[in-house]
PDB file of C-alpha atoms in Angstrom:
ATOM      1  CA  LEU A   3       6.920 -16.958 -33.824  1.00 43.00           C
ATOM      2  CA  GLU A   4       7.576 -19.951 -31.656  1.00 51.00           C
ATOM      3  CA  LEU A   5       7.106 -19.366 -27.948  1.00 50.00           C
ATOM      4  CA  SER A   6      10.786 -20.062 -27.303  1.00 51.00           C
ATOM      5  CA  GLU A   7      11.805 -17.367 -29.814  1.00 55.00           C
ATOM      6  CA  ARG A   8       9.783 -14.609 -28.164  1.00 56.00           C
ATOM      7  CA  THR A   9      10.906 -12.307 -25.420  1.00 63.00           C
ATOM      8  CA  MET A  10       8.184 -12.328 -22.828  1.00 66.00           C
ATOM      9  CA  LEU A  11       8.379 -10.535 -19.519  1.00 75.00           C
ATOM     10  CA  PRO A  12       6.131 -11.678 -16.645  1.00 80.00           C
ATOM     11  CA  LEU A  13       4.400  -8.321 -16.279  1.00 85.00           C
ATOM     12  CA  SER A  14       3.634  -8.248 -20.012  1.00 84.00           C
ATOM     13  CA  LEU A  15       1.987 -11.626 -19.629  1.00 85.00           C
ATOM     14  CA  LEU A  16      -0.038 -10.482 -16.625  1.00 88.00           C
ATOM     15  CA  ARG A  17      -1.163  -7.287 -18.337  1.00 88.00           C
ATOM     16  CA  ALA A  18      -2.291  -9.294 -21.376  1.00 88.00           C
ATOM     17  CA  GLY A  19      -4.145 -11.653 -19.025  1.00 90.00           C
ATOM     18  CA  LYS A  20      -6.416  -8.952 -17.658  1.00 93.00           C
ATOM     19  CA  ASP A  21     -10.099 -10.031 -17.754  1.00 93.00           C
ATOM     20  CA  ASN A  22      -9.054 -13.653 -18.411  1.00 94.00           C
ATOM     21  CA  PRO A  23      -9.229 -16.690 -16.141  1.00 95.00           C
ATOM     22  CA  MET A  24      -6.081 -17.819 -14.377  1.00 94.00           C
ATOM     23  CA  GLN A  25      -4.949 -20.187 -11.696  1.00 96.00           C
ATOM     24  CA  VAL A  26      -2.617 -18.980  -8.966  1.00 96.00           C
ATOM     25  CA  GLU A  27      -0.864 -21.362  -6.601  1.00 97.00           C
ATOM     26  CA  LEU A  28       0.561 -19.869  -3.438  1.00 97.00           C
ATOM     27  CA  LYS A  29       3.677 -20.972  -1.606  1.00 97.00           C
ATOM     28  CA  ASN A  30       1.453 -22.407   1.148  1.00 96.00           C
ATOM     29  CA  GLY A  31      -0.221 -24.770  -1.357  1.00 96.00           C
ATOM     30  CA  GLU A  32      -3.599 -23.019  -1.703  1.00 97.00           C
ATOM     31  CA  THR A  33      -4.864 -22.394  -5.232  1.00 97.00           C
ATOM     32  CA  TYR A  34      -7.037 -19.553  -6.481  1.00 98.00           C
ATOM     33  CA  ASN A  35      -8.947 -19.793  -9.757  1.00 97.00           C
ATOM     34  CA  GLY A  36     -10.509 -16.557 -10.930  1.00 97.00           C
ATOM     35  CA  ILE A  37     -10.632 -13.718 -13.435  1.00 97.00           C
ATOM     36  CA  LEU A  38      -7.680 -11.310 -13.313  1.00 96.00           C
ATOM     37  CA  VAL A  39      -8.907  -7.784 -12.576  1.00 96.00           C
ATOM     38  CA  ASN A  40      -5.608  -5.992 -12.077  1.00 95.00           C
ATOM     39  CA  CYS A  41      -1.912  -6.423 -11.334  1.00 94.00           C
ATOM     40  CA  ASP A  42       0.927  -4.115 -10.364  1.00 94.00           C
ATOM     41  CA  ILE A  43       4.705  -4.070 -10.811  1.00 92.00           C
ATOM     42  CA  TRP A  44       5.181  -6.247  -7.699  1.00 94.00           C
ATOM     43  CA  MET A  45       2.878  -8.938  -9.198  1.00 93.00           C
ATOM     44  CA  ASN A  46       0.175  -8.229  -6.625  1.00 96.00           C
ATOM     45  CA  LEU A  47      -3.059  -9.508  -8.161  1.00 96.00           C
ATOM     46  CA  SER A  48      -6.743  -8.715  -7.828  1.00 97.00           C
ATOM     47  CA  LEU A  49      -9.064 -11.540  -8.868  1.00 97.00           C
ATOM     48  CA  ARG A  50     -12.866 -11.762  -9.113  1.00 97.00           C
ATOM     49  CA  ASP A  51     -15.261 -14.736  -9.175  1.00 97.00           C
ATOM     50  CA  VAL A  52     -12.683 -16.770  -7.287  1.00 97.00           C
ATOM     51  CA  VAL A  53     -12.713 -20.390  -6.177  1.00 97.00           C
ATOM     52  CA  CYS A  54     -10.121 -21.031  -3.480  1.00 97.00           C
ATOM     53  CA  THR A  55      -8.950 -24.606  -2.924  1.00 97.00           C
ATOM     54  CA  SER A  56      -7.222 -25.729   0.265  1.00 95.00           C
ATOM     55  CA  ARG A  57      -3.727 -27.190   0.224  1.00 95.00           C
ATOM     56  CA  ASP A  58      -5.122 -30.723   0.537  1.00 94.00           C
ATOM     57  CA  GLY A  59      -7.732 -30.151  -2.166  1.00 92.00           C
ATOM     58  CA  ASP A  60     -10.561 -31.183   0.146  1.00 95.00           C
ATOM     59  CA  LYS A  61     -12.058 -27.746   0.910  1.00 95.00           C
ATOM     60  CA  PHE A  62     -13.361 -25.128  -1.517  1.00 96.00           C
ATOM     61  CA  TRP A  63     -14.500 -21.551  -1.016  1.00 96.00           C
ATOM     62  CA  LYS A  64     -16.238 -19.296  -3.509  1.00 97.00           C
ATOM     63  CA  ILE A  65     -15.181 -15.673  -3.012  1.00 96.00           C
ATOM     64  CA  PRO A  66     -16.467 -12.671  -5.006  1.00 97.00           C
ATOM     65  CA  GLU A  67     -13.019 -11.024  -5.066  1.00 97.00           C
ATOM     66  CA  CYS A  68      -9.586 -11.356  -3.519  1.00 97.00           C
ATOM     67  CA  TYR A  69      -6.175  -9.692  -3.418  1.00 97.00           C
ATOM     68  CA  ILE A  70      -3.002 -11.788  -3.605  1.00 97.00           C
ATOM     69  CA  ARG A  71       0.339 -10.362  -2.635  1.00 97.00           C
ATOM     70  CA  GLY A  72       2.956 -11.085  -5.295  1.00 95.00           C
ATOM     71  CA  ASN A  73       5.624 -12.460  -2.972  1.00 96.00           C
ATOM     72  CA  ASN A  74       3.271 -15.303  -1.944  1.00 96.00           C
ATOM     73  CA  ILE A  75       2.845 -16.601  -5.495  1.00 96.00           C
ATOM     74  CA  LYS A  76       4.479 -19.906  -6.362  1.00 96.00           C
ATOM     75  CA  TYR A  77       3.231 -20.068  -9.963  1.00 92.00           C
ATOM     76  CA  LEU A  78       0.571 -18.770 -12.343  1.00 92.00           C
ATOM     77  CA  ARG A  79      -1.272 -20.707 -14.990  1.00 92.00           C
ATOM     78  CA  VAL A  80      -2.764 -18.702 -17.856  1.00 89.00           C
ATOM     79  CA  PRO A  81      -4.673 -19.779 -20.976  1.00 88.00           C
ATOM     80  CA  ASP A  82      -2.726 -20.169 -24.241  1.00 87.00           C
ATOM     81  CA  GLU A  83      -4.839 -17.403 -25.817  1.00 87.00           C
ATOM     82  CA  VAL A  84      -3.335 -14.933 -23.334  1.00 86.00           C
ATOM     83  CA  ILE A  85       0.206 -15.920 -24.321  1.00 84.00           C
ATOM     84  CA  ASP A  86      -0.703 -15.252 -27.957  1.00 83.00           C
ATOM     85  CA  LYS A  87      -1.957 -11.753 -27.028  1.00 82.00           C
ATOM     86  CA  VAL A  88       1.238 -10.689 -25.272  1.00 80.00           C
ATOM     87  CA  VAL A  89       2.837  -7.631 -26.802  1.00 67.00           C
ATOM     88  CA  GLU A  90       6.542  -8.242 -27.100  1.00 60.00           C
ATOM     89  CA  GLU A  91       8.585  -5.783 -25.101  1.00 54.00           C
ATOM     90  CA  PRO A  92      12.237  -5.176 -25.764  1.00 55.00           C
ATOM     91  CA  VAL A  93      14.403  -6.249 -22.868  1.00 54.00           C
ATOM     92  CA  LYS A  94      16.130  -3.120 -21.671  1.00 57.00           C
ATOM     93  CA  LYS A  95      19.798  -3.447 -20.927  1.00 56.00           C
ATOM     94  CA  GLU A  96      20.702  -0.943 -18.290  1.00 56.00           C
ATOM     95  CA  ARG A  97      23.889   0.962 -18.873  1.00 56.00           C
ATOM     96  CA  ASN A  98      25.451   3.253 -16.425  1.00 56.00           C
ATOM     97  CA  ASP A  99      26.963   5.933 -18.664  1.00 54.00           C
ATOM     98  CA  ARG A 100      28.439   7.683 -15.654  1.00 56.00           C
ATOM     99  CA  PHE A 101      31.366   5.254 -15.581  1.00 54.00           C
ATOM    100  CA  GLN A 102      31.748   4.721 -19.313  1.00 57.00           C
ATOM    101  CA  GLY A 103      35.146   5.498 -20.761  1.00 57.00           C
ATOM    102  CA  ARG A 104      37.044   5.386 -17.481  1.00 57.00           C
ATOM    103  CA  GLY A 105      39.725   2.911 -16.653  1.00 58.00           C
ATOM    104  CA  ARG A 106      40.231   1.026 -13.450  1.00 63.00           C
ATOM    105  CA  GLY A 107      41.345   2.547 -10.193  1.00 62.00           C
ATOM    106  CA  ARG A 108      40.795   5.914  -8.634  1.00 68.00           C
ATOM    107  CA  GLY A 109      42.708   8.080 -11.031  1.00 62.00           C
ATOM    108  CA  GLY A 110      42.430  11.785 -11.259  1.00 63.00           C
ATOM    109  CA  PRO A 111      41.450  14.242 -13.923  1.00 66.00           C
ATOM    110  CA  GLY A 112      43.032  13.800 -17.304  1.00 61.00           C
TER     111      GLY A 112
END
């Protein structure tokens, strides 16, 4: 299937990317290149063998492991092989059956 024809949720992509290299850019401009160890439903990431690059790109730090909070992530860059490994998940449409079959307004029984 073409990429545009597939339904791909971000967490599916992250789960498929486990033990693969990825680049993470934070909202503050820093980038982290490392191997994805784990992720959770809030997109918090654990990386190992990390190279951190400053916002200006002039300073580099090698860190054995780091934790990145999901709300600080600007974007993720993953290898194409990871995208090919993603298991397609059906997009769940939430329905609230509690209100199904009722009309508008307050109404009473019957």
